[in-house]
Coordinates of C-alpha atoms in Angstrom, one line a residue:
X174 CA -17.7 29.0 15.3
X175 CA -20.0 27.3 12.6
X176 CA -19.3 27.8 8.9
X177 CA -20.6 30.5 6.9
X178 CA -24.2 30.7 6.0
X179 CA -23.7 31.3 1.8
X180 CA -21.9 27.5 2.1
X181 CA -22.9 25.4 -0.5
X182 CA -23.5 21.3 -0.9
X183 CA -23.8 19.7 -3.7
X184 CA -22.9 15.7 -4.7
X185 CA -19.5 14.7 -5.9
X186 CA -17.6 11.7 -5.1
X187 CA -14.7 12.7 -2.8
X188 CA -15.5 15.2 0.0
X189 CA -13.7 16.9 2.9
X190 CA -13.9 20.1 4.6
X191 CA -12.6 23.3 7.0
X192 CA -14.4 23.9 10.2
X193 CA -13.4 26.1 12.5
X194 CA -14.0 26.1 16.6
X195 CA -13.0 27.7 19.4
X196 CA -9.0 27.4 20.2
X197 CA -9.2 24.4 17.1
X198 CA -8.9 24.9 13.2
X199 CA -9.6 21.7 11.6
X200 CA -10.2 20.2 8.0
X201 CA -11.3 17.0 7.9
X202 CA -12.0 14.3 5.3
X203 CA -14.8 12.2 6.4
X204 CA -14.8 8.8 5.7
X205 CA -17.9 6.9 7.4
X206 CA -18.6 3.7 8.0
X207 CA -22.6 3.8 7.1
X208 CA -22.7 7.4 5.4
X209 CA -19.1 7.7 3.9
X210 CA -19.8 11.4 3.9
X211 CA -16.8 13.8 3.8
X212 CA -16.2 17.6 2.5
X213 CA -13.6 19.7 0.9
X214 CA -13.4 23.2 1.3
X215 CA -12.6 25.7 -1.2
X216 CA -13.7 29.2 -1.2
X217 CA -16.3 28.1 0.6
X218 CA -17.4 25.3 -1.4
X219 CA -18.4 22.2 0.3
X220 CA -19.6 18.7 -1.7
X221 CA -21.4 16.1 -0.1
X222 CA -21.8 12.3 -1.7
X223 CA -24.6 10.2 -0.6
X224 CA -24.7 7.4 1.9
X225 CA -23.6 3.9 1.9
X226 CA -22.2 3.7 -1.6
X227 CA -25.5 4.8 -3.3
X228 CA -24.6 7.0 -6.3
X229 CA -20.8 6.0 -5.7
X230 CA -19.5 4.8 -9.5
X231 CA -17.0 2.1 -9.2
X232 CA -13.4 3.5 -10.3
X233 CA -12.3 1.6 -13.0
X234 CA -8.4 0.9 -12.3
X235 CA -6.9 1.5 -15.4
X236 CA -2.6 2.0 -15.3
X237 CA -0.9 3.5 -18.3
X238 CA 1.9 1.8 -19.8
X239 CA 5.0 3.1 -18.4
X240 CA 7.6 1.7 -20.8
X241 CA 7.5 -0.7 -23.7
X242 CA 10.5 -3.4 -23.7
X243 CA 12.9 -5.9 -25.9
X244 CA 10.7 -4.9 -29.0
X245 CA 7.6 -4.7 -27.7
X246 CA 8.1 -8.7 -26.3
X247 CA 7.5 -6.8 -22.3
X248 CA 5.8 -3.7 -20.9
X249 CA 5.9 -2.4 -17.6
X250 CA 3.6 -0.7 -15.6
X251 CA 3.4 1.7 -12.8
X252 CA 1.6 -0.2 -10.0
X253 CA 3.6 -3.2 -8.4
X254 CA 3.3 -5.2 -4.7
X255 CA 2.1 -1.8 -3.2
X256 CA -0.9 -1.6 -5.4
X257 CA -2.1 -5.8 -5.1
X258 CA -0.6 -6.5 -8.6
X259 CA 0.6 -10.6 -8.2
X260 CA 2.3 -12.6 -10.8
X261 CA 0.6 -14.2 -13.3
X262 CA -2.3 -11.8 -13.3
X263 CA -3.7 -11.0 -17.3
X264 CA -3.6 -7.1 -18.1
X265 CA -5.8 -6.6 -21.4
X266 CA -5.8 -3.1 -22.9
X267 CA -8.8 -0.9 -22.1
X268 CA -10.9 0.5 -24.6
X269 CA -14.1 3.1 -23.5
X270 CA -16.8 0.6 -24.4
X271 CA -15.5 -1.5 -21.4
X272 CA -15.9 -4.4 -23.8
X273 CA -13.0 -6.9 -23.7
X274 CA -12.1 -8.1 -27.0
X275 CA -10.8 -12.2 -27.4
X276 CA -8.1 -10.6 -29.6
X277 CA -7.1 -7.7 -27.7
X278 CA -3.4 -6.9 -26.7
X279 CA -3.0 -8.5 -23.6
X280 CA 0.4 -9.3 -21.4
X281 CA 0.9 -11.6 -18.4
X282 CA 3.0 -10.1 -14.9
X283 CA 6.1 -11.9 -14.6
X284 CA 7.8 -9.9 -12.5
X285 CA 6.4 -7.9 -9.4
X286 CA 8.4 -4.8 -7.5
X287 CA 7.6 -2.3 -5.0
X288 CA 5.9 0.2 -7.0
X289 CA 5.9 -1.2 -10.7
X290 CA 5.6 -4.3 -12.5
X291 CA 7.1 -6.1 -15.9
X292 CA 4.4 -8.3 -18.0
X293 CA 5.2 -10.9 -21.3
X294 CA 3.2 -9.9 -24.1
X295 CA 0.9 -12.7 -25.0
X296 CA -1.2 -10.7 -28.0
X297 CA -1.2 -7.5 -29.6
X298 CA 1.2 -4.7 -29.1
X299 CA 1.5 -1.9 -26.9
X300 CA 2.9 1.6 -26.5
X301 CA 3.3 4.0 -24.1
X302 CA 0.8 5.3 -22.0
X303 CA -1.9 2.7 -23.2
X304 CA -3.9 2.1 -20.5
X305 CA -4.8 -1.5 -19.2
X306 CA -6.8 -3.0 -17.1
X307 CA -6.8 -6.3 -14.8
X308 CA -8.5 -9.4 -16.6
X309 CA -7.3 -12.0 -14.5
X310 CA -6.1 -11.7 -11.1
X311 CA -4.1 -14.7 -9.8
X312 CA -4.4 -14.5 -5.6
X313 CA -1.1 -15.7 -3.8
X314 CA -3.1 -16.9 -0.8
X315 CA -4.5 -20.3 0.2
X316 CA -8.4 -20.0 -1.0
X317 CA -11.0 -18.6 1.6
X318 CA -13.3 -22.1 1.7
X319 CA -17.3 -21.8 1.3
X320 CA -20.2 -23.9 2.2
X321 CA -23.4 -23.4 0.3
X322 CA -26.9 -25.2 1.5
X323 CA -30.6 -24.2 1.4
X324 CA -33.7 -24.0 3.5
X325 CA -35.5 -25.5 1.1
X326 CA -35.3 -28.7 -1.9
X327 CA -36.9 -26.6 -4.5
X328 CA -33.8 -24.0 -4.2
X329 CA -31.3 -26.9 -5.8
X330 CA -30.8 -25.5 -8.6
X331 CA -30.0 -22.2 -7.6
X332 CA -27.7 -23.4 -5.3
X333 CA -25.8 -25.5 -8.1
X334 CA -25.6 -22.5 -9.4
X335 CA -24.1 -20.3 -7.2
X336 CA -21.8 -22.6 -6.3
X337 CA -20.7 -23.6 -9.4
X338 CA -20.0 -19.5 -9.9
X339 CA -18.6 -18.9 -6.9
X340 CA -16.3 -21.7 -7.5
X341 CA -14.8 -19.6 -10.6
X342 CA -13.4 -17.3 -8.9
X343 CA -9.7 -17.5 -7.9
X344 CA -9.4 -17.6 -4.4
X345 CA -12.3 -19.2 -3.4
X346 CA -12.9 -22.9 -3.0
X347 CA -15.9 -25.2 -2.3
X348 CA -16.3 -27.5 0.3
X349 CA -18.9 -29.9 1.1
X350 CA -17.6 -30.1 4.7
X351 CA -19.4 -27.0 6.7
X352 CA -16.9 -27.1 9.3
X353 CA -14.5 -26.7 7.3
X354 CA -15.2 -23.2 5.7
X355 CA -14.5 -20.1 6.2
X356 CA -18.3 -18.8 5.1
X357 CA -21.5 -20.1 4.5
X358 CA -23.5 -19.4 1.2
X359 CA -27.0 -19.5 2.9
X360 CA -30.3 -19.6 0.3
X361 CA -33.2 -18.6 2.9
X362 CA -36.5 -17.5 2.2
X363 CA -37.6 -14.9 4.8
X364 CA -41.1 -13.3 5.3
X365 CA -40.5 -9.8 5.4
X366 CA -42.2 -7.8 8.2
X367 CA -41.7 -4.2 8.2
X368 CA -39.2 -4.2 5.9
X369 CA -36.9 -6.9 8.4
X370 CA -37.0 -10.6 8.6
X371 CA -39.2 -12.4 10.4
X372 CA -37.3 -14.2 13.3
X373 CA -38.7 -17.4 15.7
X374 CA -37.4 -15.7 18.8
X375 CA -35.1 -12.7 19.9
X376 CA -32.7 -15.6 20.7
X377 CA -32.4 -17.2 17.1
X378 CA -30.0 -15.8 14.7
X379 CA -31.4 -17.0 11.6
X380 CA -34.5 -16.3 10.2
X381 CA -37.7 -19.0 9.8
X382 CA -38.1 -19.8 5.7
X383 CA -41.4 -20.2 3.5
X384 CA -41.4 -21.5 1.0
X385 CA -44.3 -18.9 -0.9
X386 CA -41.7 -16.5 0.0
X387 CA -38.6 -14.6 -2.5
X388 CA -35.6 -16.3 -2.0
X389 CA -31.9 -14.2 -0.8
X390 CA -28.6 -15.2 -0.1
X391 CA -27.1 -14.7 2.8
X392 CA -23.0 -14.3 3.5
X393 CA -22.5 -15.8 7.2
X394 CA -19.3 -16.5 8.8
X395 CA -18.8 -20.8 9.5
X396 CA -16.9 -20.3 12.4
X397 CA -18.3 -18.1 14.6
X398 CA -22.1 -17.5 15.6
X399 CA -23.6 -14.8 13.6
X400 CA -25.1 -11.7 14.6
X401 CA -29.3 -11.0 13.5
X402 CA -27.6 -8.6 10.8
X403 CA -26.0 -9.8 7.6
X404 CA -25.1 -9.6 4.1
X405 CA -28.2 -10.2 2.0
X406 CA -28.9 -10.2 -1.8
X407 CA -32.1 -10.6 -3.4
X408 CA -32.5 -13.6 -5.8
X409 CA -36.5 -12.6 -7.4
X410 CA -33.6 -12.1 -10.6
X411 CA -31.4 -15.1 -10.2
X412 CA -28.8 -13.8 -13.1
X413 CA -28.7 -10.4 -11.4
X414 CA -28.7 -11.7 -8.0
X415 CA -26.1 -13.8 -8.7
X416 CA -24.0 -11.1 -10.2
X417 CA -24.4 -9.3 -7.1
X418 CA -23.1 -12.2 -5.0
X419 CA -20.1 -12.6 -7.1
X420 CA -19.2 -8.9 -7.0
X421 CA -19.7 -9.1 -3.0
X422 CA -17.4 -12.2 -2.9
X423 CA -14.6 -10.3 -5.2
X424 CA -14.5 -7.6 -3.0
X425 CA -14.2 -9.4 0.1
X426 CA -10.9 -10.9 -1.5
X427 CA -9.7 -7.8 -2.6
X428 CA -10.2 -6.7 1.1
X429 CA -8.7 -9.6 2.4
X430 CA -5.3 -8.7 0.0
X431 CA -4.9 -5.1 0.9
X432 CA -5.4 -5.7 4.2
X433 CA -1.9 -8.6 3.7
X434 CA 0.0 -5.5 2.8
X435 CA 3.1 -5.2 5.1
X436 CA 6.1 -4.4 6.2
X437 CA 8.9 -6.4 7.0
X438 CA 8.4 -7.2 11.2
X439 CA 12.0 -6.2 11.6
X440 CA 12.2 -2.8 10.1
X441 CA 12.3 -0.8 12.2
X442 CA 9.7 2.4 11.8
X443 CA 10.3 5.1 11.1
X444 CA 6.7 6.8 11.2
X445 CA 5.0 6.9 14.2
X446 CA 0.8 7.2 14.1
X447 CA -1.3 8.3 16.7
X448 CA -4.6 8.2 16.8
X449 CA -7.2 11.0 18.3
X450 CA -10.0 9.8 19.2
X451 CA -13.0 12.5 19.7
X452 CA -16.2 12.5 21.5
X453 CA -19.5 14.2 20.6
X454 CA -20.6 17.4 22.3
X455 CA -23.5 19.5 22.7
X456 CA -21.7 22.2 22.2
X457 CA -17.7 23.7 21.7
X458 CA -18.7 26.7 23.3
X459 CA -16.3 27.6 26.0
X460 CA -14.5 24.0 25.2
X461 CA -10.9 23.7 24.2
X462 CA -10.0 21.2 21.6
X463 CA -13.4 21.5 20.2
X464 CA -14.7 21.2 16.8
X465 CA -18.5 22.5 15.0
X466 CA -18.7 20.6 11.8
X467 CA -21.1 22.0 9.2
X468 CA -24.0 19.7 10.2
X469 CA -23.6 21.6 13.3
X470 CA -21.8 18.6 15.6
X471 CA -19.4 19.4 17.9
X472 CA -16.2 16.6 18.9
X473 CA -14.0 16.9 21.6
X474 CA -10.5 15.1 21.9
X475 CA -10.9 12.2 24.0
X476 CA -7.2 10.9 23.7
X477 CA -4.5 9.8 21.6
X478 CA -3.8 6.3 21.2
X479 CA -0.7 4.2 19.7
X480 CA -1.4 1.3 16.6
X481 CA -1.1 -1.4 19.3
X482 CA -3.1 0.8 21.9
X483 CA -5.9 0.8 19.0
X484 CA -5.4 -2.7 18.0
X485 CA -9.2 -4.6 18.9
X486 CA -10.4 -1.5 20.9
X487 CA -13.8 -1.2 20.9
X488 CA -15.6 2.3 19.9
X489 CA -19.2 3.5 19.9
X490 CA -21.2 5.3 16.5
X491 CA -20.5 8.6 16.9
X492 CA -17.2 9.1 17.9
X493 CA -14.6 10.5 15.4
X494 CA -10.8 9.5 14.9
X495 CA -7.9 11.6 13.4
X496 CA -4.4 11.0 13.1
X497 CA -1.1 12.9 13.8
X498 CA 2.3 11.6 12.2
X499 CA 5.6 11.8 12.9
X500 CA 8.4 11.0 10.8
X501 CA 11.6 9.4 12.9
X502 CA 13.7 8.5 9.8
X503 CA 16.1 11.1 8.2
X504 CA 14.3 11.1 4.9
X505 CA 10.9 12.3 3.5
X506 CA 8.3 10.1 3.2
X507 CA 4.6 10.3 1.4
X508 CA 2.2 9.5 3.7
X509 CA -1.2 8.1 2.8
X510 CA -4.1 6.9 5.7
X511 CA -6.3 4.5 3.7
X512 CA -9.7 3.1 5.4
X513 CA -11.2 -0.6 5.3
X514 CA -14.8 0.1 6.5
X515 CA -17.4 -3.0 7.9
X516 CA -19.4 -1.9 4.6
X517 CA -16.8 -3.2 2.5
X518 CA -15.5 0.3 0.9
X519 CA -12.2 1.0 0.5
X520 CA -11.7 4.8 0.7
X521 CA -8.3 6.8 0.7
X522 CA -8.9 9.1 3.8
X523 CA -5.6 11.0 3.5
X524 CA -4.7 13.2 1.4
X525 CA -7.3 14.2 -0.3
X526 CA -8.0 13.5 -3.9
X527 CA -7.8 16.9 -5.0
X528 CA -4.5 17.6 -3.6
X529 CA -1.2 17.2 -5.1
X530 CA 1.2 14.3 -3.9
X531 CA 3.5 17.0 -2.7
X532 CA 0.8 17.2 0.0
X533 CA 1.7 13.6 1.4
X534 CA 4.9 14.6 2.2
X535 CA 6.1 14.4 5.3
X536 CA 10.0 15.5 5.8
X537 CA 12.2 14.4 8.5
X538 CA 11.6 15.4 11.5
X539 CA 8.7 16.8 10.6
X540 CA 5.3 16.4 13.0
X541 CA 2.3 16.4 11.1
X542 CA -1.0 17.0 12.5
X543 CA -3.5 15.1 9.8
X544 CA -6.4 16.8 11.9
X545 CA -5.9 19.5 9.8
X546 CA -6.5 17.6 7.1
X547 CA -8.2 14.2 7.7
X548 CA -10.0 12.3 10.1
X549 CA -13.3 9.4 9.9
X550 CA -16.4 9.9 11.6
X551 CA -17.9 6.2 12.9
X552 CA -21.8 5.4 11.9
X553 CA -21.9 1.9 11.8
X554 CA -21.3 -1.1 13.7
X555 CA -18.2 -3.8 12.6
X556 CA -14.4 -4.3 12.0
X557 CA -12.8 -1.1 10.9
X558 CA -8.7 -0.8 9.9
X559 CA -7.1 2.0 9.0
X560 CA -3.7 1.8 7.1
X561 CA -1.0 4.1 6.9
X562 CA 1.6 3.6 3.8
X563 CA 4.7 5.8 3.9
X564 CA 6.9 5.2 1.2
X565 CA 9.7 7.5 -0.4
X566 CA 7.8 8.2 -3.7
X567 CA 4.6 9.3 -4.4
X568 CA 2.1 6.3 -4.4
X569 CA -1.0 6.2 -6.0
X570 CA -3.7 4.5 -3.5
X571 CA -6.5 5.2 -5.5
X572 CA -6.0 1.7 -7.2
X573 CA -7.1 -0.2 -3.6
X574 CA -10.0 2.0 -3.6
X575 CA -13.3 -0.2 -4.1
X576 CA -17.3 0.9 -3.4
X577 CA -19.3 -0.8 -0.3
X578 CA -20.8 -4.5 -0.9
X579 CA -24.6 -4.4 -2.3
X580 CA -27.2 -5.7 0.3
X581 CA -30.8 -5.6 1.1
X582 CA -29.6 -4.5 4.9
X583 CA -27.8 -1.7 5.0
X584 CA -27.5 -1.7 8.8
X585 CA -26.1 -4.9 9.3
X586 CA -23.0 -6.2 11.8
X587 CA -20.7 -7.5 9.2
X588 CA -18.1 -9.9 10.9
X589 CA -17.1 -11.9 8.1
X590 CA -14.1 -9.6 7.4
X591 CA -12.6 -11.4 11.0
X592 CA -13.7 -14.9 9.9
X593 CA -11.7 -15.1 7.1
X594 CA -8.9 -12.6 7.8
X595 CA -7.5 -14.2 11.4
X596 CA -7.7 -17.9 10.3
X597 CA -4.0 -19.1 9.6
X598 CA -3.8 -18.6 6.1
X599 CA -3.8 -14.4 7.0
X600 CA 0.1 -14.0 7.3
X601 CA 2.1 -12.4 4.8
X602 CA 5.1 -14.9 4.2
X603 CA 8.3 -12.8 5.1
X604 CA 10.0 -14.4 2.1
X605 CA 7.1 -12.3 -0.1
X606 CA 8.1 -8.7 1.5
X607 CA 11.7 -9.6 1.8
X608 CA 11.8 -9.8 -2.4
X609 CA 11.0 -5.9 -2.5
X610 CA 12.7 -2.6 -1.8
X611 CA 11.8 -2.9 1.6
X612 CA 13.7 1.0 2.6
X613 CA 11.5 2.2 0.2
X614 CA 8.1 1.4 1.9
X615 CA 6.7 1.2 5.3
X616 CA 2.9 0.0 6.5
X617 CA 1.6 0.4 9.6
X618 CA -2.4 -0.8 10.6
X619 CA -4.8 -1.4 13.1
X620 CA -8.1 -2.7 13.3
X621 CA -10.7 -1.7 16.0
X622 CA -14.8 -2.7 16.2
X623 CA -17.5 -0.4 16.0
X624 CA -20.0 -1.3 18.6
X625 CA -23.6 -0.4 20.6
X626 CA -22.2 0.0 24.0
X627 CA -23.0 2.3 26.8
X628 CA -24.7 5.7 25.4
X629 CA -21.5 8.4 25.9
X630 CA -21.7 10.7 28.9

């Protein structure tokens, strides 16, 4: 049955909710792919967040001091391999004016576990329960290479630019060899048409350049060909434009890292996911496993698939996934579902925000259904991966989190995230996870594409 009509929406940043159907109770955090919409229900209290990252602020990933060490010579924090902290990475103490200081207390990791980290102090002191922030990340990984060229001669100089900027950044490296890159850095100048690009042909990927026209970047991947849709900033500001472009490129590496997380290959697992996969109805009326959300949109369970079974499957906008756990091992585990969408955003999907971490517990034995609690409903097209971490204290996964790029195209096929992330330089070394805790954590992921296929029947 649908929700009650004195319901109320309102914006907040994390959503979920409680829907109820006939023969199916379900609460479900919706994480979308185009319109990351979820709810949360509370005495009938629902939130809604608007679409595509508009309105979403950037969490800023600030970790407390957890201890203070050998005279204040080494601190430790509370984040470690789990959360993407790497050695050698610059911690610099965070102040509410977001304005690093060249003498602030600052500390360098030097040593990297599971789920917390030790750092040399370099300057300054620190106590407990300061909070820090990332300066300087050092990325473990070979560098994702990138090609930059341009329609047009009179764009040079911006393209010096860029790729002197892009250059900067750890974990990216220039090449003036095209096929040797990962992605290209494309300056184009597009006429825009009814608020698209104006293409030759329906066969040609690229748009035709003028020269009278505004000039964009564009993000293509180098070794694949590219779909009409991309990544695209705006360069009428060149220093905000830029910006933009860096910020894109950053999270793209940050995707690319949480994404490495794993487990060992020869542990053994001891949670199993499964995947629901549910199909949209006209209605749930005399239906069983059937749900009405509160837009009014009913699903039905289509199946329940295995991480391998899900592994590259291909999907259609509109369907909806949830997830049912079961823990094999003979000790309890928090459980947390985390979502890498095409957008870019990094979203935790399970448990929700507002819940304790006693609600990620799972205890042995014990079958949980998430659809009672989670689940993400697919809008847009791309490369989607959902991550489960299970690990036997509670982990914080709100410091993966990250907002979707910023482009002109909102509706675009993004499949860089493939072009860089199945190249050879994607495997974890085992040596790297073998240095951990490894009984103390378990990962388990899949990837699947979003795609326009055959309408549903």
């Amino acid at each position: 049955m649908p929700l009650p009509p004195d319901t109320k929406i309102k914006n907040r940043t994390v959503f979920s909710l409680k829907t109820y159907a006939t023969n199916l109770s379900l609460s479900l955090f919706l994480c979308i792919a185009f319109h990351f919409l979820s709810f949360t229900y509370a005495g009938k209290k629902f939130e809604e967040k608007d679409a595509y990252g508009q309105g979403f602020k950037e969490a800023i990933h600030a970790i407390p001091v957890n201890k203070v060490m050998l005279g204040g010579k080494m601190v430790r924090i509370k984040a470690g391999y789990l959360h993407g902290v790497t050695k050698g990475s610059v911690y610099v103490a965070y102040n509410k004016e977001k304005i690093i200081h060249p003498n602030a207390p600052t500390f360098v990791i030097t040593n990297v576990r599971t789920f917390s980290s030790d750092g040399e102090v370099q300057c300054g002191s620190f106590s407990e329960d300061d909070l820090v922030i990332e300066e300087t990340h050092v990325y473990p990984y070979k560098p994702i290479k990138i090609f930059c060229k341009a329609s047009f001669l009179k764009d040079e100089t911006l393209l010096k630019e860029i790729a002197e900027e892009a250059g900067k950044i750890p974990g990216f490296e220039i090449t003036d060899i095209q096929k040797e890159s990962d992605i290209t850095l494309f300056v184009v100048r597009p006429k825009i048409v009814h608020s698209a690009p104006v293409y030759e042909s329906a066969a040609h990927t690229l748009p035709m350049s003028y020269e009278r026209e505004s000039p964009e970047v564009w993000i293509l991947p180098t070794t694949k060909k590219p779909s009409h849709k991309y990544l695209r900033i705006g360069m009428e500001n060149t220093r905000q434009g830029i910006q933009s472009l860096l910020g894109n490129l950053r999270k793209m590496l940050h995707i690319r890292e949480v994404k490495k997380i794993a487990s060992p290959q020869h542990k053994t697992k001891a949670i199993d996911l499964q995947t629901i996969i549910m199909n949209p109805e006209d209605s749930c009326e005399g239906k069983s496993d059937c749900i009405t959300l509160p837009n009014g949109k009913s699903f039905k369970k289509n199946g329940i698939y295995s991480p391998s079974s899900m592994e590259g499957k291909n999907l259609v906008p509109g369907q909806m996934i949830t997830f049912l756990l079961t823990n094999n091992s003979a000790n309890s585990l928090y459980c947390q579902l985390v979502n890498i969408s095409s957008d870019g955003k990094i979203e935790t999907i399970y448990p929700d925000a507002a819940h304790n971490s006693n609600a990620a517990m799972i205890k042995a034995g014990e079958i949980l259904d998430i659809s009672d609690e989670a689940g993400v409903f697919l809008n847009c097209t791309g490369e989607e991966t959902i991550k489960l971490f299970a690990t036997k204290e509670p982990f914080n996964t709100s410091l993966l989190e990250q907002s979707a790029y910023e482009s002109k195209d909102i509706t675009y096929y993004f499949d860089l995230h493939e072009a860089i992330h199945t190249s050879d330089t994607y495997t974890t070394p085992e040596a790297i996870i073998n240095s951990f805790e490894c009984n103390d954590w378990e990962i388990e992921h899949y990837s699947f594409y979003v795609k326009e296929l055959k309408p549903l029947p």
